[in-house]
Tab-separated table of C-alpha atoms in Angstrom:
chain	number	residue	atom	x	y	z
Y	30	MET	CA	84.116	264.157	159.004
Y	31	ALA	CA	82.605	262.087	156.175
Y	32	GLY	CA	85.855	262.443	154.245
Y	33	VAL	CA	87.974	261.643	157.305
Y	34	MET	CA	85.932	258.504	158.059
Y	35	SER	CA	86.022	257.274	154.457
Y	36	GLY	CA	89.762	257.854	154.185
Y	37	ALA	CA	90.525	256.308	157.577
Y	38	VAL	CA	88.769	253.086	156.619
Y	39	THR	CA	90.024	253.271	152.995
Y	40	ASN	CA	86.476	253.193	151.631
Y	41	THR	CA	86.296	255.134	148.379
Y	42	PRO	CA	82.629	254.226	147.707
Y	43	GLY	CA	81.791	255.923	151.007
Y	44	LEU	CA	83.465	259.068	149.700
Y	45	ALA	CA	81.366	258.949	146.524
Y	46	ALA	CA	78.212	258.363	148.591
Y	47	ALA	CA	78.952	261.370	150.803
Y	48	GLN	CA	79.524	263.580	147.770
Y	49	ALA	CA	76.250	262.390	146.257
Y	50	ALA	CA	74.414	263.122	149.513
Y	51	VAL	CA	75.727	266.695	149.498
Y	52	SER	CA	74.486	267.140	145.940
Y	53	ASP	CA	71.079	265.666	146.794
Y	54	ILE	CA	70.367	268.063	149.653
Y	55	ASN	CA	71.449	271.047	147.516
Y	56	ASN	CA	73.272	272.577	150.427
Y	57	THR	CA	75.108	275.498	148.890
Y	58	GLY	CA	77.015	276.037	152.136
Y	59	ALA	CA	78.702	272.654	151.917
Y	60	ASP	CA	81.968	272.459	150.030
Y	61	ARG	CA	82.248	269.084	148.293
Y	62	SER	CA	85.978	269.571	147.776
Y	63	LEU	CA	86.489	269.431	151.561
Y	64	ILE	CA	85.163	265.850	151.594
Y	65	THR	CA	87.652	264.816	148.906
Y	66	LEU	CA	90.476	266.731	150.550
Y	67	ALA	CA	89.887	265.175	153.986
Y	68	TYR	CA	89.728	261.767	152.323
Y	69	ALA	CA	93.006	262.319	150.461
Y	70	VAL	CA	94.787	263.442	153.623
Y	71	THR	CA	93.687	260.503	155.780
Y	72	TYR	CA	93.758	257.732	153.163
Y	73	PRO	CA	97.552	257.002	153.199
Y	74	PHE	CA	97.623	256.340	156.939
Y	75	GLY	CA	94.382	254.391	156.540
Y	76	VAL	CA	96.225	251.889	154.352
Y	77	PHE	CA	99.396	251.703	156.458
Y	78	GLY	CA	97.468	251.986	159.744
Y	79	ILE	CA	95.625	248.731	159.080
Y	80	ILE	CA	98.915	246.971	158.384
Y	81	THR	CA	100.351	248.542	161.546
Y	82	ALA	CA	97.408	247.197	163.545
Y	83	LEU	CA	98.030	243.689	162.217
Y	84	LEU	CA	101.707	243.878	163.214
Y	85	LEU	CA	100.854	245.233	166.664
Y	86	LEU	CA	98.362	242.421	167.255
Y	87	LYS	CA	101.000	239.895	166.222
Y	88	LYS	CA	103.289	241.374	168.858
Y	89	PHE	CA	100.545	241.433	171.518
Y	90	PHE	CA	99.565	237.801	170.887
Y	91	GLY	CA	103.149	236.565	170.609
Y	92	VAL	CA	102.350	234.867	167.306
Y	93	ARG	CA	104.978	232.818	165.482
Y	94	ILE	CA	104.003	232.460	161.845
Y	95	ASP	CA	105.529	228.990	161.408
Y	96	ARG	CA	103.646	227.625	164.420
Y	97	GLU	CA	100.408	229.257	163.301
Y	98	GLN	CA	100.791	227.733	159.827
Y	99	GLU	CA	101.312	224.276	161.310
Y	100	PHE	CA	98.294	224.748	163.579
Y	101	HIS	CA	96.089	225.684	160.619
Y	102	ARG	CA	97.400	222.734	158.629
Y	103	LYS	CA	96.367	220.316	161.382
Y	104	LEU	CA	93.085	222.155	161.880
Y	105	ALA	CA	92.301	221.916	158.165
Y	106	ILE	CA	92.867	218.152	158.246
Y	107	LEU	CA	90.457	217.780	161.168
Y	108	ARG	CA	87.798	220.036	159.629
Y	109	ALA	CA	88.136	218.874	156.038
Y	110	ASN	CA	85.511	216.618	154.575
Y	111	LYS	CA	87.291	216.146	151.260
Y	112	PRO	CA	86.533	213.106	149.132
Y	113	VAL	CA	88.770	210.114	149.819
Y	114	SER	CA	89.282	206.858	147.914
Y	115	VAL	CA	88.846	203.554	149.751
Y	116	HIS	CA	89.067	199.932	148.545
Y	117	LEU	CA	86.379	197.847	150.249
Y	118	HIS	CA	85.867	194.085	150.128
Y	119	LEU	CA	82.180	193.141	149.819
Y	120	GLU	CA	81.177	190.901	152.734
Y	121	ASN	CA	77.646	192.091	153.443
Y	122	LYS	CA	75.416	189.134	152.497
Y	123	GLN	CA	72.366	191.383	152.159
Y	124	LEU	CA	74.024	193.300	149.289
Y	125	ILE	CA	75.190	190.255	147.338
Y	126	GLY	CA	72.891	189.727	144.377
Y	127	GLN	CA	71.525	193.268	144.617
Y	128	PRO	CA	72.113	196.064	142.077
Y	129	LEU	CA	74.664	198.724	142.992
Y	130	ARG	CA	71.895	201.309	143.238
Y	131	LYS	CA	70.672	199.495	146.379
Y	132	LEU	CA	73.882	200.588	148.108
Y	133	PHE	CA	73.406	204.192	146.967
Y	134	GLY	CA	69.887	204.177	148.418
Y	135	LEU	CA	71.239	203.335	151.885
Y	136	LEU	CA	73.501	206.392	152.022
Y	137	LYS	CA	72.672	209.976	152.970
Y	138	GLU	CA	75.396	211.601	150.843
Y	139	PRO	CA	76.351	210.920	147.198
Y	140	VAL	CA	79.257	208.548	146.592
Y	141	VAL	CA	80.970	207.296	143.434
Y	142	VAL	CA	82.173	203.758	142.718
Y	143	SER	CA	84.937	204.540	140.227
Y	144	ARG	CA	86.294	200.999	139.737
Y	145	MET	CA	85.175	197.548	140.704
Y	146	PHE	CA	86.797	194.094	140.681
Y	147	HIS	CA	83.839	192.023	139.542
Y	148	LEU	CA	83.830	188.364	138.447
Y	149	GLY	CA	87.539	188.365	137.742
Y	150	GLU	CA	87.872	191.648	135.852
Y	151	ILE	CA	88.133	195.357	136.632
Y	152	ILE	CA	85.186	197.390	135.361
Y	153	THR	CA	83.571	200.808	135.712
Y	154	PRO	CA	80.223	199.781	137.206
Y	155	THR	CA	76.774	201.224	136.543
Y	156	PRO	CA	73.920	201.511	139.051
Y	157	ASP	CA	72.472	198.308	137.531
Y	158	THR	CA	75.618	196.221	138.083
Y	159	ILE	CA	74.722	193.196	140.236
Y	160	LEU	CA	77.000	192.866	143.242
Y	161	ALA	CA	78.712	189.499	143.705
Y	162	GLU	CA	80.555	187.848	146.554
Y	163	ASN	CA	84.214	188.912	146.935
Y	164	ASP	CA	83.737	192.022	144.793
Y	165	VAL	CA	86.189	194.840	145.574
Y	166	LEU	CA	84.834	198.363	145.215
Y	167	LEU	CA	86.956	201.492	144.844
Y	168	VAL	CA	84.658	204.118	146.365
Y	169	VAL	CA	85.098	207.909	146.337
Y	170	ALA	CA	83.233	209.522	149.235
Y	171	SER	CA	83.593	212.077	152.005
Y	172	LYS	CA	85.544	211.049	155.086
Y	173	LYS	CA	82.389	210.790	157.183
Y	174	GLU	CA	80.598	208.688	154.589
Y	175	ALA	CA	83.649	206.432	154.158
Y	176	GLU	CA	83.250	205.212	157.757
Y	177	GLN	CA	79.637	204.240	157.125
Y	178	LEU	CA	80.612	202.492	153.898
Y	179	ARG	CA	82.965	200.215	155.798
Y	180	LEU	CA	80.040	199.120	157.954
Y	181	LEU	CA	77.715	198.602	154.975
Y	182	ILE	CA	80.103	196.907	152.534
Y	183	GLY	CA	82.934	195.353	154.463
Y	184	PRO	CA	86.539	195.870	155.553
Y	185	ALA	CA	89.307	197.564	153.598
Y	186	SER	CA	90.878	195.493	150.837
Y	187	THR	CA	94.584	195.102	150.096
Y	188	MET	CA	93.846	195.099	146.351
Y	189	ASP	CA	94.787	198.324	144.544
Y	190	LEU	CA	92.537	198.798	141.523
Y	191	LYS	CA	94.259	202.042	140.531
Y	192	THR	CA	97.583	200.395	139.699
Y	193	ALA	CA	96.328	197.046	138.446
Y	194	GLN	CA	98.360	196.039	135.366
Y	195	ASP	CA	95.635	193.936	133.762
Y	196	SER	CA	93.138	196.793	133.558
Y	197	ASP	CA	92.369	198.813	130.445
Y	198	LEU	CA	90.895	201.657	132.498
Y	199	ILE	CA	92.602	205.063	132.470
Y	200	SER	CA	92.206	208.232	134.544
Y	201	ARG	CA	92.133	211.786	133.147
Y	202	LEU	CA	91.532	215.333	134.387
Y	203	ILE	CA	89.211	217.246	132.043
Y	204	VAL	CA	88.339	220.957	132.202
Y	205	VAL	CA	84.760	222.081	131.555
Y	206	THR	CA	84.825	224.622	128.710
Y	207	ASN	CA	81.562	223.812	126.895
Y	208	ALA	CA	78.966	226.351	128.044
Y	209	ALA	CA	76.131	224.111	126.800
Y	210	VAL	CA	76.609	221.624	129.661
Y	211	THR	CA	76.779	224.234	132.435
Y	212	HIS	CA	73.047	224.947	132.544
Y	213	LYS	CA	71.904	221.377	133.140
Y	214	ARG	CA	72.039	218.946	136.020
Y	215	LEU	CA	74.654	216.252	135.601
Y	216	GLY	CA	71.804	213.766	135.623
Y	217	ASP	CA	70.166	215.532	132.660
Y	218	ILE	CA	73.177	215.405	130.310
Y	219	PRO	CA	72.631	212.409	127.977
Y	220	GLU	CA	76.271	212.285	126.861
Y	221	LEU	CA	77.333	211.454	130.416
Y	222	HIS	CA	74.955	208.492	130.790
Y	223	GLN	CA	77.345	205.851	129.456
Y	224	HIS	CA	78.825	202.613	130.786
Y	225	ASP	CA	82.452	203.120	129.791
Y	226	PHE	CA	83.440	205.773	132.327
Y	227	THR	CA	82.720	207.239	135.767
Y	228	LEU	CA	83.072	210.812	137.020
Y	229	THR	CA	84.895	210.394	140.316
Y	230	ARG	CA	85.800	213.913	141.518
Y	231	LEU	CA	85.111	217.535	140.704
Y	232	ASN	CA	87.456	220.387	141.597
Y	233	ARG	CA	85.914	223.863	141.682
Y	234	ALA	CA	88.073	226.812	142.765
Y	235	GLY	CA	90.248	224.526	144.878
Y	236	VAL	CA	87.316	222.717	146.533
Y	237	GLU	CA	86.875	219.009	145.811
Y	238	LEU	CA	83.341	217.649	145.416
Y	239	VAL	CA	81.825	214.240	144.766
Y	240	PRO	CA	79.878	214.419	141.459
Y	241	HIS	CA	76.177	213.553	141.644
Y	242	GLY	CA	73.099	213.913	139.481
Y	243	ASP	CA	71.861	217.180	141.007
Y	244	LEU	CA	75.172	219.015	140.558
Y	245	PHE	CA	75.477	221.834	137.989
Y	246	LEU	CA	78.798	222.132	136.181
Y	247	GLN	CA	80.485	225.524	135.846
Y	248	LEU	CA	83.045	226.757	133.350
Y	249	GLY	CA	86.525	226.143	134.675
Y	250	ASP	CA	85.537	223.067	136.716
Y	251	THR	CA	88.012	220.196	136.565
Y	252	ILE	CA	86.506	216.719	136.628
Y	253	LYS	CA	88.375	213.462	137.109
Y	254	VAL	CA	87.189	210.677	134.813
Y	255	VAL	CA	87.951	206.974	135.106
Y	256	GLY	CA	87.053	204.667	132.213
Y	257	THR	CA	88.094	203.132	128.963
Y	258	GLU	CA	89.934	205.252	126.427
Y	259	ASP	CA	86.789	205.573	124.296
Y	260	GLY	CA	84.744	206.531	127.349
Y	261	VAL	CA	87.190	209.246	128.395
Y	262	LYS	CA	87.167	210.636	124.837
Y	263	LEU	CA	83.373	210.778	124.981
Y	264	VAL	CA	83.470	212.856	128.165
Y	265	THR	CA	86.124	215.120	126.657
Y	266	ARG	CA	83.934	215.857	123.632
Y	267	ALA	CA	80.929	216.524	125.871
Y	268	VAL	CA	82.504	219.003	128.316
Y	269	GLY	CA	85.022	220.668	125.999
Y	270	ASN	CA	88.489	220.553	127.576
Y	271	SER	CA	89.569	223.474	125.350
Y	272	LEU	CA	91.609	225.813	127.531
Y	273	LYS	CA	91.754	228.474	124.805
Y	274	LYS	CA	88.037	229.134	125.289
Y	275	LEU	CA	88.689	230.094	128.914
Y	276	GLU	CA	91.447	232.538	127.992
Y	277	ALA	CA	89.007	234.898	126.202
Y	278	PRO	CA	86.872	236.670	128.850
Y	279	ASP	CA	83.133	236.979	128.263
Y	280	LEU	CA	82.513	240.690	128.890
Y	281	ALA	CA	78.724	240.676	128.377
Y	282	PRO	CA	77.851	239.413	131.911
Y	283	ILE	CA	80.353	241.879	133.425
Y	284	PHE	CA	78.818	244.910	131.746
Y	285	MET	CA	75.290	243.626	132.339
Y	286	GLY	CA	76.156	243.307	136.017
Y	287	ILE	CA	77.517	246.855	136.057
Y	288	VAL	CA	74.330	248.216	134.447
Y	289	LEU	CA	72.062	246.341	136.857
Y	290	GLY	CA	74.286	247.427	139.750
Y	291	VAL	CA	74.057	251.088	138.739
Y	292	VAL	CA	70.253	250.774	138.566
Y	293	LEU	CA	70.094	249.135	141.996
Y	294	GLY	CA	72.513	251.668	143.466
Y	295	SER	CA	70.330	254.523	142.182
Y	296	ILE	CA	67.158	253.279	143.888
Y	297	PRO	CA	66.313	255.634	146.779
Y	298	PHE	CA	65.378	254.214	150.178
Y	299	HIS	CA	63.243	256.594	152.231
Y	300	PHE	CA	63.566	256.811	156.013
Y	301	PRO	CA	61.476	258.897	158.414
Y	302	ASN	CA	62.803	262.359	159.311
Y	303	MET	CA	65.450	262.230	156.585
Y	304	PRO	CA	65.564	265.221	154.222
Y	305	VAL	CA	66.543	263.022	151.258
Y	306	PRO	CA	66.511	259.246	150.662
Y	307	ILE	CA	69.583	257.041	151.114
Y	308	LYS	CA	71.127	255.108	148.212
Y	309	ILE	CA	73.600	252.254	148.344
Y	310	GLY	CA	75.488	253.967	145.539
Y	311	MET	CA	77.544	253.047	142.506
Y	312	ALA	CA	79.705	250.641	144.507
Y	313	GLY	CA	77.113	248.973	146.719
Y	314	GLY	CA	74.733	248.255	143.837
Y	315	PRO	CA	77.236	246.418	141.601
Y	316	LEU	CA	78.568	244.574	144.656
Y	317	ILE	CA	75.151	243.127	145.496
Y	318	ILE	CA	74.394	242.292	141.850
Y	319	ALA	CA	77.785	240.560	141.539
Y	320	LEU	CA	76.987	238.381	144.563
Y	321	VAL	CA	73.574	237.485	143.132
Y	322	LEU	CA	74.933	236.693	139.655
Y	323	SER	CA	77.753	234.570	141.016
Y	324	ARG	CA	75.205	232.490	142.929
Y	325	PHE	CA	72.329	232.290	140.436
Y	326	GLY	CA	73.949	233.277	137.124
Y	327	ASN	CA	73.862	229.737	135.743
Y	328	LEU	CA	70.088	229.690	136.045
Y	329	PHE	CA	69.951	232.608	133.584
Y	330	TYR	CA	72.486	231.063	131.163
Y	331	LEU	CA	75.177	233.571	132.114
Y	332	ASN	CA	78.873	232.782	131.892
Y	333	ASN	CA	80.387	234.120	135.109
Y	334	TYR	CA	83.853	232.704	134.529
Y	335	THR	CA	86.681	235.212	134.218
Y	336	THR	CA	90.344	234.295	134.271
Y	337	ASN	CA	92.169	235.393	137.395
Y	338	SER	CA	94.565	237.608	135.415
Y	339	ALA	CA	91.695	239.438	133.671
Y	340	ASN	CA	89.908	239.832	136.987
Y	341	MET	CA	92.980	241.337	138.636
Y	342	MET	CA	93.614	243.626	135.674
Y	343	ILE	CA	90.106	245.096	135.749
Y	344	ARG	CA	90.219	245.558	139.524
Y	345	GLU	CA	93.642	247.188	139.645
Y	346	LEU	CA	92.884	249.439	136.678
Y	347	GLY	CA	89.638	250.610	138.258
Y	348	ILE	CA	91.279	251.351	141.606
Y	349	SER	CA	94.181	253.184	139.939
Y	350	LEU	CA	91.912	255.385	137.813
Y	351	PHE	CA	89.674	256.224	140.749
Y	352	LEU	CA	92.545	257.127	143.086
Y	353	ALA	CA	94.166	259.176	140.316
Y	354	SER	CA	90.966	261.180	139.871
Y	355	VAL	CA	90.737	261.720	143.635
Y	356	GLY	CA	94.312	262.986	143.754
Y	357	LEU	CA	93.862	265.305	140.780
Y	358	SER	CA	90.721	266.873	142.252
Y	359	SER	CA	92.098	267.411	145.759
Y	360	GLY	CA	95.838	267.953	145.264
Y	361	GLY	CA	95.446	271.655	144.536
Y	362	ASN	CA	94.002	272.336	147.992
Y	363	LEU	CA	96.403	270.089	149.889
Y	364	SER	CA	98.858	272.812	150.876
Y	365	ALA	CA	96.034	275.047	152.075
Y	366	ALA	CA	94.718	272.313	154.351
Y	367	PHE	CA	98.051	271.883	156.102
Y	368	ALA	CA	98.727	275.606	156.178
Y	369	GLY	CA	95.508	276.198	158.111
Y	370	GLY	CA	96.205	273.311	160.495
Y	371	SER	CA	93.135	271.313	159.455
Y	372	GLY	CA	95.204	268.661	157.704
Y	373	TRP	CA	97.057	267.655	160.864
Y	374	ILE	CA	93.805	267.441	162.829
Y	375	TRP	CA	92.267	265.281	160.120
Y	376	ILE	CA	95.279	262.953	160.174
Y	377	ALA	CA	95.072	262.608	163.980
Y	378	MET	CA	91.358	261.826	163.865
Y	379	GLY	CA	91.858	259.419	160.969
Y	380	ALA	CA	94.621	257.583	162.836
Y	381	ALA	CA	92.303	257.128	165.825
Y	382	ILE	CA	89.484	255.863	163.584
Y	383	THR	CA	91.872	253.464	161.862
Y	384	LEU	CA	93.756	251.989	164.804
Y	385	LEU	CA	91.520	251.961	167.881
Y	386	PRO	CA	88.579	249.895	166.543
Y	387	LEU	CA	90.903	247.404	164.836
Y	388	LEU	CA	93.006	246.812	167.936
Y	389	LEU	CA	89.918	246.544	170.152
Y	390	ILE	CA	88.093	244.089	167.881
Y	391	GLY	CA	91.280	242.092	167.349
Y	392	LEU	CA	91.700	241.642	171.109
Y	393	ILE	CA	88.019	240.693	171.560
Y	394	ALA	CA	88.148	238.209	168.682
Y	395	ARG	CA	91.239	236.569	170.166
Y	396	LYS	CA	90.240	236.503	173.816
Y	397	TYR	CA	86.497	235.857	173.743
Y	398	PHE	CA	85.886	234.191	170.364
Y	399	ARG	CA	89.153	232.206	170.178
Y	400	LYS	CA	89.895	233.211	166.596
Y	401	THR	CA	93.333	232.503	165.192
Y	402	TYR	CA	95.682	235.276	164.116
Y	403	PHE	CA	95.225	234.401	160.436
Y	404	GLU	CA	91.442	234.669	160.782
Y	405	ILE	CA	91.760	237.989	162.592
Y	406	CYS	CA	93.955	239.395	159.807
Y	407	GLY	CA	91.285	238.674	157.201
Y	408	LEU	CA	88.518	239.904	159.491
Y	409	LEU	CA	90.168	243.288	160.074
Y	410	ALA	CA	91.147	243.739	156.425
Y	411	GLY	CA	87.567	242.969	155.361
Y	412	ALA	CA	86.093	245.208	158.047
Y	413	SER	CA	88.240	248.022	156.629
Y	414	THR	CA	87.340	247.093	153.012
Y	415	ASP	CA	91.048	247.300	152.241
Y	416	PRO	CA	92.410	244.991	149.472
Y	417	PRO	CA	96.044	246.128	150.058
Y	418	ALA	CA	95.767	244.974	153.678
Y	419	LEU	CA	94.463	241.599	152.527
Y	420	ALA	CA	97.354	241.286	150.052
Y	421	PHE	CA	99.788	242.054	152.879
Y	422	ALA	CA	98.094	239.560	155.212
Y	423	THR	CA	98.160	236.683	152.711
Y	424	ARG	CA	101.830	237.278	151.868
Y	425	PHE	CA	102.835	237.892	155.476
Y	426	THR	CA	101.098	234.781	156.795
Y	427	GLY	CA	101.788	232.618	153.745
Y	428	SER	CA	98.216	231.351	153.926
Y	429	ASP	CA	94.842	231.805	152.226
Y	430	ILE	CA	92.989	231.736	155.566
Y	431	PRO	CA	92.734	235.579	155.731
Y	432	SER	CA	90.955	235.574	152.346
Y	433	VAL	CA	88.137	233.439	153.737
Y	434	THR	CA	87.218	235.758	156.620
Y	435	TYR	CA	87.837	238.801	154.396
Y	436	ALA	CA	85.307	237.610	151.817
Y	437	THR	CA	82.801	236.811	154.558
Y	438	VAL	CA	82.650	240.284	156.117
Y	439	TYR	CA	83.530	242.480	153.124
Y	440	PRO	CA	80.089	242.766	151.396
Y	441	LEU	CA	78.155	243.761	154.523
Y	442	THR	CA	80.893	246.137	155.660
Y	443	MET	CA	80.959	247.836	152.261
Y	444	ILE	CA	77.217	248.527	152.364
Y	445	LEU	CA	77.381	249.810	155.952
Y	446	ARG	CA	80.276	252.162	155.136
Y	447	ILE	CA	78.342	253.655	152.222
Y	448	VAL	CA	75.220	254.165	154.344
Y	449	ALA	CA	77.220	255.585	157.275
Y	450	ALA	CA	78.911	258.220	155.092
Y	451	GLN	CA	75.513	259.413	153.837
Y	452	LEU	CA	74.044	259.428	157.361
Y	453	LEU	CA	76.874	261.697	158.543
Y	454	ILE	CA	75.884	264.203	155.880
Y	455	LEU	CA	72.114	263.908	156.260
Y	456	LEU	CA	72.042	263.942	160.071
Y	457	LEU	CA	74.730	266.522	160.821
Y	458	ALA	CA	74.890	268.828	157.777
């Protein structure tokens, strides 16, 4: 049953955990090859069964992909709080004669004044720039903050400082490739405390942010700089902008994470009335360590950046080698399983484990929680810890929405699958 469950939900770490549990209890009557064999028999339908469930739910809900894509596009616009650029004409008498930092102190969120028409010329202002009557400020802020800025500064201006012909300011996109600047706050980097440029936007993994002093840069970040040519060159020298450095993966953090993950996965957790302790295993341990390092790695001067191609290569190679070893160890007994009739029973049970929970949860998510079809696709793929199902969902829907819900539920589901496979062995063996 441990093999059937692991194969039906396409969870190979659960298989490894069940095999380890059998070894730990030293039960000579248990045949470890049966776990692998049951897994191998049920795994193929586990993969295709999840995709079948997604197609059935599409039919049940009457989903049209083009309409769903348009709905998500409109929903993203309503939900998004991306930085926007607004030209504002200074009319607030209380700000005239005050330094620009006075405006920043009145706001709850960080904003950037990238350009400013001040006393007849276009400049990149500093916090000490004294505001004057009829100044025009080009402000980069979130949509919510932009509304408050209109109340504090004044109405929108018809002047376009971005395309002004009499300005010597330029705009450039620069990639962070200098590891030395990734372990400091932006406010603590002396090279970026100059008057000839302004950092207006930061793009990290497709998410746009407004730069501020408490923000930590990461390798691969793309920052937008507005300033004089000399100022932009200064920023370029400070942050790197050498794409070749990003092409060579830094393997030390990867292998350190694997080692720490193996150590964590080997730690036994004792529970009452259990003959042996439970471990989160060789998959659960590295998964948790990877989450921790991705969040706090910069604090320990670790370079977590890996190119997407290298990441995919490592993942696909690992999955291929593991599945090949599973097939080699269980293929010899495959004919015997079907000859005795056990194989067909395992497939029937695996199909029930694969389809019924997915269809039930999909219907509940749609009816009671009002989740969209794209969100449900990612939710079910993550709940099954099945990367092929996620790949199908993203291609089928033509959207990255399934990836978001997949990433949200995947870590917890992975740990629970590993623990459940061990509990089946320890409670029922």
